[in-house]
GROMACS .gro file of C-alpha atoms in nm:
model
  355
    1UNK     CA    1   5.404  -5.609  -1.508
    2UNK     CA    2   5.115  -5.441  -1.687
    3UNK     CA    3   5.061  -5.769  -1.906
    4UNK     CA    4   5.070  -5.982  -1.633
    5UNK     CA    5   4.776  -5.739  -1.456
    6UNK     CA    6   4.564  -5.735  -1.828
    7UNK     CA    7   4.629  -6.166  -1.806
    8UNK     CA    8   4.558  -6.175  -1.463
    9UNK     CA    9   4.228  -5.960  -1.484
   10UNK     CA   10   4.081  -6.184  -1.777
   11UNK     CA   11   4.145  -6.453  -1.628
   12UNK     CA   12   3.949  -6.330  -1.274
   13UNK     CA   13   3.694  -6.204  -1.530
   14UNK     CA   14   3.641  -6.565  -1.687
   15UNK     CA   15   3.651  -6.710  -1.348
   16UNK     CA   16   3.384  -6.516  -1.196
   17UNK     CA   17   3.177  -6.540  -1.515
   18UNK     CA   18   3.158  -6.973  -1.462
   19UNK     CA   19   3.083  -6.867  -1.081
   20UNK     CA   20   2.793  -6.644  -1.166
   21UNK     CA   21   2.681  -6.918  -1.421
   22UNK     CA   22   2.692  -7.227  -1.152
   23UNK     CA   23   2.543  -6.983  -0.889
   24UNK     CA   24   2.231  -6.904  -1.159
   25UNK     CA   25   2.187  -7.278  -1.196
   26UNK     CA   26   2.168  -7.382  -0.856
   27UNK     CA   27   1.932  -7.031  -0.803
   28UNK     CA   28   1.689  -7.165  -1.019
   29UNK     CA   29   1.678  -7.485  -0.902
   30UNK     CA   30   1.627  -7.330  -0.532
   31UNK     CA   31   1.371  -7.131  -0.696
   32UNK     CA   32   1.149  -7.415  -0.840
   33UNK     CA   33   1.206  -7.597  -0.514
   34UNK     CA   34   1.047  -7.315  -0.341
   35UNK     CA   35   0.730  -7.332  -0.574
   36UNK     CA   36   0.675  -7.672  -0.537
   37UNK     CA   37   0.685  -7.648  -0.152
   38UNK     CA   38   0.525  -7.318  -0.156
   39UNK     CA   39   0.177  -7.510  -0.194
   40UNK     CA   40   0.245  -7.687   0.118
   41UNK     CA   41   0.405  -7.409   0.301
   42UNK     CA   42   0.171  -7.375   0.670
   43UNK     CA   43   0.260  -7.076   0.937
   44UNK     CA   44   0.128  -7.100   1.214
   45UNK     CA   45  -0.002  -6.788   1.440
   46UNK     CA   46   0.196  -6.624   1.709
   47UNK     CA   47   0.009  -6.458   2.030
   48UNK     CA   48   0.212  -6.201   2.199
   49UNK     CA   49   0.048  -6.039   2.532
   50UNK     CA   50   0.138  -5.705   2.519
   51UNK     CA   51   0.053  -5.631   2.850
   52UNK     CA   52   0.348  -5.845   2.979
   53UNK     CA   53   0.575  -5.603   2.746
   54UNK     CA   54   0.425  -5.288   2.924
   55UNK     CA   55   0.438  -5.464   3.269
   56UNK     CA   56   0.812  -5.596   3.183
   57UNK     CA   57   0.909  -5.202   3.088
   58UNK     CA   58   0.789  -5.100   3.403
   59UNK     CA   59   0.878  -5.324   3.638
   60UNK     CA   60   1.272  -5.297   3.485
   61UNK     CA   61   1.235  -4.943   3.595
   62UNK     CA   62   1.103  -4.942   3.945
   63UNK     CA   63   1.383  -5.241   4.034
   64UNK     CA   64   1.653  -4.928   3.923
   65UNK     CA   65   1.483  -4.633   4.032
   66UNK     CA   66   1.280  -4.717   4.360
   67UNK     CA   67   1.443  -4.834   4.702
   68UNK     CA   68   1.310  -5.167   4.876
   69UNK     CA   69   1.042  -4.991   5.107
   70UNK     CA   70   0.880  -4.834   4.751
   71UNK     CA   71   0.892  -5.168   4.612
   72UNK     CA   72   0.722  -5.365   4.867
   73UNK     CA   73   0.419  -5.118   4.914
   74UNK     CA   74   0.386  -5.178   4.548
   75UNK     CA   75   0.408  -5.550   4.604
   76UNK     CA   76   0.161  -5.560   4.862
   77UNK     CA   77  -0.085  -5.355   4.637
   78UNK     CA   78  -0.023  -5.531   4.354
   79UNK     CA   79  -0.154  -5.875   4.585
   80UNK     CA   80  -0.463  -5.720   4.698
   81UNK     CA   81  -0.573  -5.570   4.406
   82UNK     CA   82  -0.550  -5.920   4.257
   83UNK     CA   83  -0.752  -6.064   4.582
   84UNK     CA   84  -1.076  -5.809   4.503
   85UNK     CA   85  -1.060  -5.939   4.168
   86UNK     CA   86  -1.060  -6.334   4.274
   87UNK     CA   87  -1.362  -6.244   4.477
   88UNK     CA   88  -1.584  -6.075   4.220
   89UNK     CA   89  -1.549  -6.428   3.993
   90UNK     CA   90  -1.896  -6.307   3.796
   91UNK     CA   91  -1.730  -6.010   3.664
   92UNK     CA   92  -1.738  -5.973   3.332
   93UNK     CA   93  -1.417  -5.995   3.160
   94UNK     CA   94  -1.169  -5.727   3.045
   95UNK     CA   95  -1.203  -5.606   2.665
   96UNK     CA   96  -0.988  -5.783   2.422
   97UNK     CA   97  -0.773  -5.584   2.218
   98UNK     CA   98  -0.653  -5.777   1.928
   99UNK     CA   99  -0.334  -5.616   1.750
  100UNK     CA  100  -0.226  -5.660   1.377
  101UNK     CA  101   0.023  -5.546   1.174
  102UNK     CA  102   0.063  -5.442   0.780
  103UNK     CA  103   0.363  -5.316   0.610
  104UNK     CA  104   0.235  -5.284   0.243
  105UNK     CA  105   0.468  -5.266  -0.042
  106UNK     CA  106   0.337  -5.221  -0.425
  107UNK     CA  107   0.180  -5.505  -0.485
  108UNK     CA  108   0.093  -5.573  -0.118
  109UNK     CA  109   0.255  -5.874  -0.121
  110UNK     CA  110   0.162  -5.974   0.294
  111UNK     CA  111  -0.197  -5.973   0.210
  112UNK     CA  112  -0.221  -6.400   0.236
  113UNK     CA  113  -0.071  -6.370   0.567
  114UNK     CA  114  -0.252  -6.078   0.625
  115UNK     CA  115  -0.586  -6.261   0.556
  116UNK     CA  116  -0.522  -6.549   0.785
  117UNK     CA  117  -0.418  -6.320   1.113
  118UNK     CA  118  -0.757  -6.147   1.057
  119UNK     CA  119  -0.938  -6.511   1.030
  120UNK     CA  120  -0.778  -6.613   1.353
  121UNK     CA  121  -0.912  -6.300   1.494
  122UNK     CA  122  -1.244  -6.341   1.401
  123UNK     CA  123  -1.263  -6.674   1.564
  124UNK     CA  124  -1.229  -6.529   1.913
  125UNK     CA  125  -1.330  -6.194   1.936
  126UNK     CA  126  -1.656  -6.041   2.067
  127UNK     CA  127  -1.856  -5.716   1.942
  128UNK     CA  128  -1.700  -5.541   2.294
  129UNK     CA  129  -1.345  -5.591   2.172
  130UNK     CA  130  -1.137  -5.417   1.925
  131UNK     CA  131  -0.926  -5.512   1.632
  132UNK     CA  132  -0.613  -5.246   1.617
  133UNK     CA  133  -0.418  -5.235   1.295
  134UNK     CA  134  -0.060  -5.050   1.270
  135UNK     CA  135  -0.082  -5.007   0.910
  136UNK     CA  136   0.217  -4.901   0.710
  137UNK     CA  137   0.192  -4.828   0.373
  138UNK     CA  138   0.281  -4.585   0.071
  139UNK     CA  139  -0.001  -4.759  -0.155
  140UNK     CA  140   0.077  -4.978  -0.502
  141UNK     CA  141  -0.127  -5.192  -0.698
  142UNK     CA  142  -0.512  -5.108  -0.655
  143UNK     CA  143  -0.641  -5.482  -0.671
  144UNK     CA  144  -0.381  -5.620  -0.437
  145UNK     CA  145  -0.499  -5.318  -0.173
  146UNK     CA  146  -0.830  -5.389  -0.259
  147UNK     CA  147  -0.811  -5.722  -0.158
  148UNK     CA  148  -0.593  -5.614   0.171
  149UNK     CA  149  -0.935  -5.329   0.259
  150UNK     CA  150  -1.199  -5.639   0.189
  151UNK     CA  151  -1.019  -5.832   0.496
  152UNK     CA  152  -1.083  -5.498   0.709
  153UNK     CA  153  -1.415  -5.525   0.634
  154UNK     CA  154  -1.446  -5.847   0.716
  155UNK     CA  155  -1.372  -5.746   1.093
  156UNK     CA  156  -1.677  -5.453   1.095
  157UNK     CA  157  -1.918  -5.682   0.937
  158UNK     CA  158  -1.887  -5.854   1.265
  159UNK     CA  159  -1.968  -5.540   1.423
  160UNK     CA  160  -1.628  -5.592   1.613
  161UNK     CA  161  -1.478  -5.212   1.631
  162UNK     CA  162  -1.174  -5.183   1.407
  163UNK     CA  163  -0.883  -4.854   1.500
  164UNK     CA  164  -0.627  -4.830   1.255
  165UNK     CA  165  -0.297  -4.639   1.384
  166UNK     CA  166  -0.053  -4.486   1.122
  167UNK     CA  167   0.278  -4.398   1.223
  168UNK     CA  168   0.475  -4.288   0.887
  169UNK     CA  169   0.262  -4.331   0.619
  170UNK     CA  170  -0.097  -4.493   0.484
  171UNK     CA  171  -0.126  -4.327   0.117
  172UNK     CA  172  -0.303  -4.404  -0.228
  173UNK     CA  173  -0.394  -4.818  -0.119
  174UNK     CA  174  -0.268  -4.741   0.253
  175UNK     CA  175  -0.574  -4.462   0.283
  176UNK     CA  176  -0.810  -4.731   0.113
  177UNK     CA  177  -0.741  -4.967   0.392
  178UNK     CA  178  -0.735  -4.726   0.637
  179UNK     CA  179  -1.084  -4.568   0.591
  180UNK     CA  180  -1.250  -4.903   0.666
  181UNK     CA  181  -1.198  -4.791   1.010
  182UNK     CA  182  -1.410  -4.703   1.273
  183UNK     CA  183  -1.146  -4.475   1.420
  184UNK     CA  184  -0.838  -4.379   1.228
  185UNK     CA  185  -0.530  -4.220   1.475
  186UNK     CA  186  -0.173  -4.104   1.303
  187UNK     CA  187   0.129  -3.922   1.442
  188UNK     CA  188   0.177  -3.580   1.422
  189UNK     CA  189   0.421  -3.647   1.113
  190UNK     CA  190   0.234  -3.916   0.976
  191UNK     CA  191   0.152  -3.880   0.598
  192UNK     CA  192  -0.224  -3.952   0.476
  193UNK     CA  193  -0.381  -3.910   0.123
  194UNK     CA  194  -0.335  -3.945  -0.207
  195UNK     CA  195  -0.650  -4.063  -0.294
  196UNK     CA  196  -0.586  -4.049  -0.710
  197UNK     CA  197  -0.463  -4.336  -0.955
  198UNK     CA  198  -0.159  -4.274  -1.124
  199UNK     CA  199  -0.027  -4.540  -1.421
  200UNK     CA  200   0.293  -4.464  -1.608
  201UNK     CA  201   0.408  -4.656  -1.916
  202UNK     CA  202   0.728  -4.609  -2.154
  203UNK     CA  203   0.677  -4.666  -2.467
  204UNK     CA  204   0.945  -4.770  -2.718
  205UNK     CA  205   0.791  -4.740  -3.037
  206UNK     CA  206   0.972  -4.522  -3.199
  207UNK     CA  207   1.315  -4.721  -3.117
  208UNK     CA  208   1.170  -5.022  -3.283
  209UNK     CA  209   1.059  -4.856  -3.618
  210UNK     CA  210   1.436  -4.644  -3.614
  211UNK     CA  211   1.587  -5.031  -3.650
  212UNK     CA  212   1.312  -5.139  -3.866
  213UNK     CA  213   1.141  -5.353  -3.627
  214UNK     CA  214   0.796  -5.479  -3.665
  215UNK     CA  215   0.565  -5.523  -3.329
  216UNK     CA  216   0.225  -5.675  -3.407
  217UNK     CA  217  -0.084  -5.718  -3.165
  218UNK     CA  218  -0.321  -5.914  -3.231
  219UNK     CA  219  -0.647  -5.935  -3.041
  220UNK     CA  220  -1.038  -6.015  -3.065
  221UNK     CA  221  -1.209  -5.700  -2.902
  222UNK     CA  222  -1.178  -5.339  -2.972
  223UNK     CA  223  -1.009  -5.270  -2.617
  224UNK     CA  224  -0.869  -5.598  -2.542
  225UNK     CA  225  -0.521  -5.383  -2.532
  226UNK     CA  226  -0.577  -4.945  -2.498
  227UNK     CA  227  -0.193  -4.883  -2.440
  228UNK     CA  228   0.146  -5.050  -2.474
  229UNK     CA  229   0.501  -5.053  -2.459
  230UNK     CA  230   0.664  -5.187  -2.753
  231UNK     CA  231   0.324  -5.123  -2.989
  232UNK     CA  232   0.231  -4.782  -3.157
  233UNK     CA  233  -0.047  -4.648  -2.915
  234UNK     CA  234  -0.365  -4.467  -3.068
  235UNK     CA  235  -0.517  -4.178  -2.937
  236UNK     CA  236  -0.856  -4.428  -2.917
  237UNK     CA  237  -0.635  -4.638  -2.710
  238UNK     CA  238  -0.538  -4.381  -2.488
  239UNK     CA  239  -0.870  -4.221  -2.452
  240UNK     CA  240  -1.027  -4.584  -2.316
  241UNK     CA  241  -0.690  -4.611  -2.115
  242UNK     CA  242  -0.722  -4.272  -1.934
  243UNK     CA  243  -1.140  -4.389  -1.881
  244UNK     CA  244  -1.023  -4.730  -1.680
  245UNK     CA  245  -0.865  -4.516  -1.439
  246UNK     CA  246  -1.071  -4.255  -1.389
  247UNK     CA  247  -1.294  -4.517  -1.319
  248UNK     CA  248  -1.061  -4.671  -1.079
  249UNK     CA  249  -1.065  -4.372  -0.891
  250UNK     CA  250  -1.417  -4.301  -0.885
  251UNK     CA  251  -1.467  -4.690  -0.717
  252UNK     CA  252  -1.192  -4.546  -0.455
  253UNK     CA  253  -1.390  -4.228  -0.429
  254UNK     CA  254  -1.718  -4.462  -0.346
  255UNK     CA  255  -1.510  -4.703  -0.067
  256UNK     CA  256  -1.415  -4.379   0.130
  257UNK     CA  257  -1.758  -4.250   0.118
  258UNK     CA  258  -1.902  -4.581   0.256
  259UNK     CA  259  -1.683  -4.605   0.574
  260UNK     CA  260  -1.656  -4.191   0.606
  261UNK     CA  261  -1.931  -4.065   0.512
  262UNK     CA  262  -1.877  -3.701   0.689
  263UNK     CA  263  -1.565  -3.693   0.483
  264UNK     CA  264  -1.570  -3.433   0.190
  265UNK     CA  265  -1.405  -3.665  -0.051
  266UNK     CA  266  -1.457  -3.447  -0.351
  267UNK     CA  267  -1.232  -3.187  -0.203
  268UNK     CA  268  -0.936  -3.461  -0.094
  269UNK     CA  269  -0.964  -3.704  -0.388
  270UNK     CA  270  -0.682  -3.487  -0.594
  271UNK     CA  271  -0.389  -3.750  -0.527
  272UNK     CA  272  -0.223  -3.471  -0.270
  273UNK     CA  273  -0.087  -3.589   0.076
  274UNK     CA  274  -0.097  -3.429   0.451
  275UNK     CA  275   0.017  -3.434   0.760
  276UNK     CA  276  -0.125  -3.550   1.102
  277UNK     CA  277  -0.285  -3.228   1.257
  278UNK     CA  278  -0.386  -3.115   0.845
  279UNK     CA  279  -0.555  -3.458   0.835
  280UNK     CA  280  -0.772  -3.377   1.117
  281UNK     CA  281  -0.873  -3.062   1.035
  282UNK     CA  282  -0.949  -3.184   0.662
  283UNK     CA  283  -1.146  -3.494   0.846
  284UNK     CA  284  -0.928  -3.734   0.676
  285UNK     CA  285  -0.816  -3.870   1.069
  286UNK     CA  286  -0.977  -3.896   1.402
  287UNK     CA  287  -0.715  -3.790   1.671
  288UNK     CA  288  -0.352  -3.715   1.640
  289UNK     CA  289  -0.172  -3.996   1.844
  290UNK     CA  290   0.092  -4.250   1.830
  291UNK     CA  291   0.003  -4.648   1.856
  292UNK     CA  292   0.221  -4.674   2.108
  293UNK     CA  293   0.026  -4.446   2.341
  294UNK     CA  294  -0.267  -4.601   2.192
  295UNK     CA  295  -0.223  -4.944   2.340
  296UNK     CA  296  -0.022  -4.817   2.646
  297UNK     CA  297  -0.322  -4.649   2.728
  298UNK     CA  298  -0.577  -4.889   2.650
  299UNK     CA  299  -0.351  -5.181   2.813
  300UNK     CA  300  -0.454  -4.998   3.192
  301UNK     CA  301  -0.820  -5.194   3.100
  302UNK     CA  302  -0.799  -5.425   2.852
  303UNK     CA  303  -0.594  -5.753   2.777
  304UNK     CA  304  -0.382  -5.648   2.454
  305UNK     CA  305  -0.268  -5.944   2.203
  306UNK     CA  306  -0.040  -5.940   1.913
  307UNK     CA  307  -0.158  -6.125   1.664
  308UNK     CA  308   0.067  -6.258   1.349
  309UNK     CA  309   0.100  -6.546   1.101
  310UNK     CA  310   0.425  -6.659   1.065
  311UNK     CA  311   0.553  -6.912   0.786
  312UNK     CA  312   0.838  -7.100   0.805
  313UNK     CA  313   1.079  -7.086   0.591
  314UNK     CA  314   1.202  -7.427   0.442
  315UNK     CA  315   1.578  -7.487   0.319
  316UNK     CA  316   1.491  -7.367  -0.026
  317UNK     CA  317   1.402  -7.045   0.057
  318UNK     CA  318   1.684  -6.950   0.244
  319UNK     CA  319   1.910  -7.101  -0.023
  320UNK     CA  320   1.747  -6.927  -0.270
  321UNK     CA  321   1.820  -6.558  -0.087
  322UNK     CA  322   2.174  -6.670  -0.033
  323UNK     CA  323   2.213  -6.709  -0.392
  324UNK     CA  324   2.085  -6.383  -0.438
  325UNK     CA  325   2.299  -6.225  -0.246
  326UNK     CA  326   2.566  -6.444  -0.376
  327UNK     CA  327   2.524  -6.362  -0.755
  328UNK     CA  328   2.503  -6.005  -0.679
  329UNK     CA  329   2.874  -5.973  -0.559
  330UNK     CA  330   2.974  -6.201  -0.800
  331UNK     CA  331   2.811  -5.934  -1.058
  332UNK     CA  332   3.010  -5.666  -0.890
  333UNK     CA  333   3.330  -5.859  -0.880
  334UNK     CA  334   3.311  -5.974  -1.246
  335UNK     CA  335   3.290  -5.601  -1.311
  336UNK     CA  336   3.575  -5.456  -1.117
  337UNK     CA  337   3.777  -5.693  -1.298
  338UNK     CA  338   3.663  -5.684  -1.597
  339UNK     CA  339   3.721  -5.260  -1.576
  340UNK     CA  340   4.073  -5.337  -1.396
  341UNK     CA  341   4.182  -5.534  -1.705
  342UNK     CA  342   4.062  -5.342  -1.976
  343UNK     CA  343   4.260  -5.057  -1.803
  344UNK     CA  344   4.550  -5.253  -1.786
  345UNK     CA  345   4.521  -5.318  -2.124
  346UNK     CA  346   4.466  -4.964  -2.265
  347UNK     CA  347   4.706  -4.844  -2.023
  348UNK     CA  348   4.980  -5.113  -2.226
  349UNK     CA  349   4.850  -5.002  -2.610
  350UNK     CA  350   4.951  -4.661  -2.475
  351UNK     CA  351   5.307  -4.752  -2.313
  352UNK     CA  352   5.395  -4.915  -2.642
  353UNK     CA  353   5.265  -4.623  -2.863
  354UNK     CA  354   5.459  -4.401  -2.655
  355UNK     CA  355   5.747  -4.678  -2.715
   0.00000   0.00000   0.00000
C-alpha cells in the first residue's frame, strides 16, 4: 500500500509539473497578446450622478417608513418646487461638483487612467465648481506620485477649487497629492503624514565572494551606480546614495510649502504619521469629516458627478489572470504531492529498516 501511495504521488507530481509547464506557455503567450493590444487599448469615461444615488436612498426609505398621506404632501412639494424653478429660466445654474477617485498602490500604477478622468474634467468645468478627490493611498514610488500630484495641479491652475477627502489613509506620495488641495477633509481615523523618503536595499555581497563569485560594474561616471545589490558598496557610494534622497525629500518639503504655505513643514517632515483630529491641530488637514457627508451635504445645492475612465478589458487580459490563478494552484498541488510522496517514501525506507 505504501509503494503504491510513493508511485502514485510521483506520478501526480510529474503530472502537475507538464500542467504548470503548458499553463506557463500559454501565460506568456496571453501576456505578449496583452502588450501588443495594450497600445490600442481605449476606455471610455463613465458619468455617474450622484444625486440620483442620494435621491434613490431616500426615496427607498420614505416608501417603508412614511404612510400615503406623508408621501403625497411630499409629492406635491416636490412638483412645485420644480414649477418656481421652470419659471426663473435665467437662473444661473447649480455648482458642478465633479468626483474622482484614486486608490494608489507603490508604484501608483492608476495614474494613466487617473490622468485622463482629470482631462475630461477639465473640459467641462467652470472656476465656480469643484473637483473632489477620494484619495486612497499609503504612498510608493516618488516619481510615479509625482506624476499622480502634477495632474492635481493641473485642476488649480484652472483656478477650478480642488477638496481632497481621505478616508483611511493618504501617506508619504498620498500626502504629496493631497496637499495640492485647496481644502483637505479626513475621518476621524484617517492616517496622514509621513512626509520622509525611505529606500531599503539587500545586499548580497558577501554571499557571492563566500562561493567565489565575481560581480563586476562597469560604468562611465563617478555616480552612474552609488549602491547595489549583488556589487561591494563603498562608503563614497553610500554617502552620494544617502544625498539623492535627502534631496528627494527636500523637493517634497518644497511641494507642501507651495500649496500650504501656513503649514510648519519643518516640524512634520520627520516621516511620522497622525490621526484625523492630530492632523488638524498640527495643520496638516482642514476639517475632520467623512466624504460621504461631504457630498451628501454638498448634493442639497449642487449637481454631483462621478467621474471615471474605464478600460476594457480584451480576451487576453482576462486569460492572462486566469492563468495566474491557474498556475498558482497548480504550484500548490505539485507541492502537496510532491511532500505526500516523499513521506510515503521515507515512511517505506523506515518499515523495511524496521523489517
Amino acid at each position: 500500500m505504501i509503494e503504491f501511495l510513493s508511485d502514485y504521488g510521483l506520478f501526480l507530481a510529474k503530472a502537475v509539473t507538464i500542467v504548470i509547464a503548458i499553463l506557463m506557455i500559454i501565460a506568456v503567450a496571453a501576456a505578449t497578446a496583452q502588450s501588443r493590444q495594450r497600445r490600442d487599448h481605449k476606455g471610455e469615461i463613465q458619468v455617474t450622478p450622484l444625486n440620483d444615488f442620494f435621491e434613490d436612498l431616500r426615496d427607498a426609505l420614505r416608501h417603508n417608513i412614511l404612510d400615503k398621506d406623508e408621501l403625497k404632501d411630499i409629492e406635491k412639494a416636490r412638483k412645485k418646487e420644480e414649477k418656481a424653478k421652470k419659471k426663473h429660466k435665467e437662473e444661473a445654474r447649480r455648482k458642478r461638483v465633479f468626483v474622482l477617485d484614486f486608490d494608489g498602490d507603490v508604484k501608483a500604477s492608476g495614474v494613466e487612467e487617473f490622468a485622463n478622468e482629470v482631462t475630461a474634467v477639465l473640459t467641462m468645468a467652470e472656476k465656480q465648481d469643484e473637483v473632489v478627490l477620494r484619495l486612497e493611498s499609503p504612498g510608493g514610488q516618488v516619481h510615479s506620485y509625482g506624476l499622480a500630484s502634477s495632474q492635481l495641479e493641473r485642476i488649480r491652475q484652472k483656478e477650478i477649487p480642488l477638496t481632497v477627502c481621505v478616508d483611511k489613509v493618504a501617506a508619504s506620495g498620498g500626502y504629496m497629492m493631497a496637499c495640492t488641495a485647496n481644502k483637505i477633509i479626513a475621518a476621524p481615523f484617517a492616517i496622514l503624514g509621513s512626509i520622509g523618503v525611505v529606500a531599503e536595499l539587500p545586499n548580497f555581497n558577501r554571499i557571492l565572494k563566500k562561493y567565489d563569485v565575481d560581480y563586476d560594474i562597469y560604468t562611465a561616471g563617478d555616480f552612474k551606480r552609488t549602491v547595489t545589490m549583488l556589487g561591494e558598496n563603498t562608503e563614497e557610494g553610500k554617502k552620494k546614495f544617502v544625498e539623492e534622497i535627502e534631496e528627494t525629500h527636500v523637493l517634497f518639503k518644497d511641494l507642501i510649502k507651495r500649496n500650504r504655505p501656513a503649514l510648519d513643514v519643518d516640524a512634520v517632515a520627520t516621516g511620522e504619521h497622525w490621526y484625523g483630529q492630530q492632523c488638524v491641530d498640527l495643520g496638516l488637514i482642514d476639517v475632520i469629516q467623512t466624504s460621504d457627508d461631504y457630498l451628501y451635504d454638498a448634493s442639497q445645492s449642487s449637481d454631483i458627478f462621478e467621474v471615471s475612465y474605464e478600460v476594457k478589458k480584451s480576451m487576453a487580459d482576462r486569460l492572462g489572470f486566469a492563468m495566474e490563478g491557474y498556475i498558482f494552484a497548480a504550484i500548490i498541488f505539485w507541492i502537496i504531492c510532491y511532500a505526500m510522496s516523499k513521506y510515503s517514501y521515507n515512511l517505506e525506507n523506515k518499515y523495511k529498516t524496521e523489517r
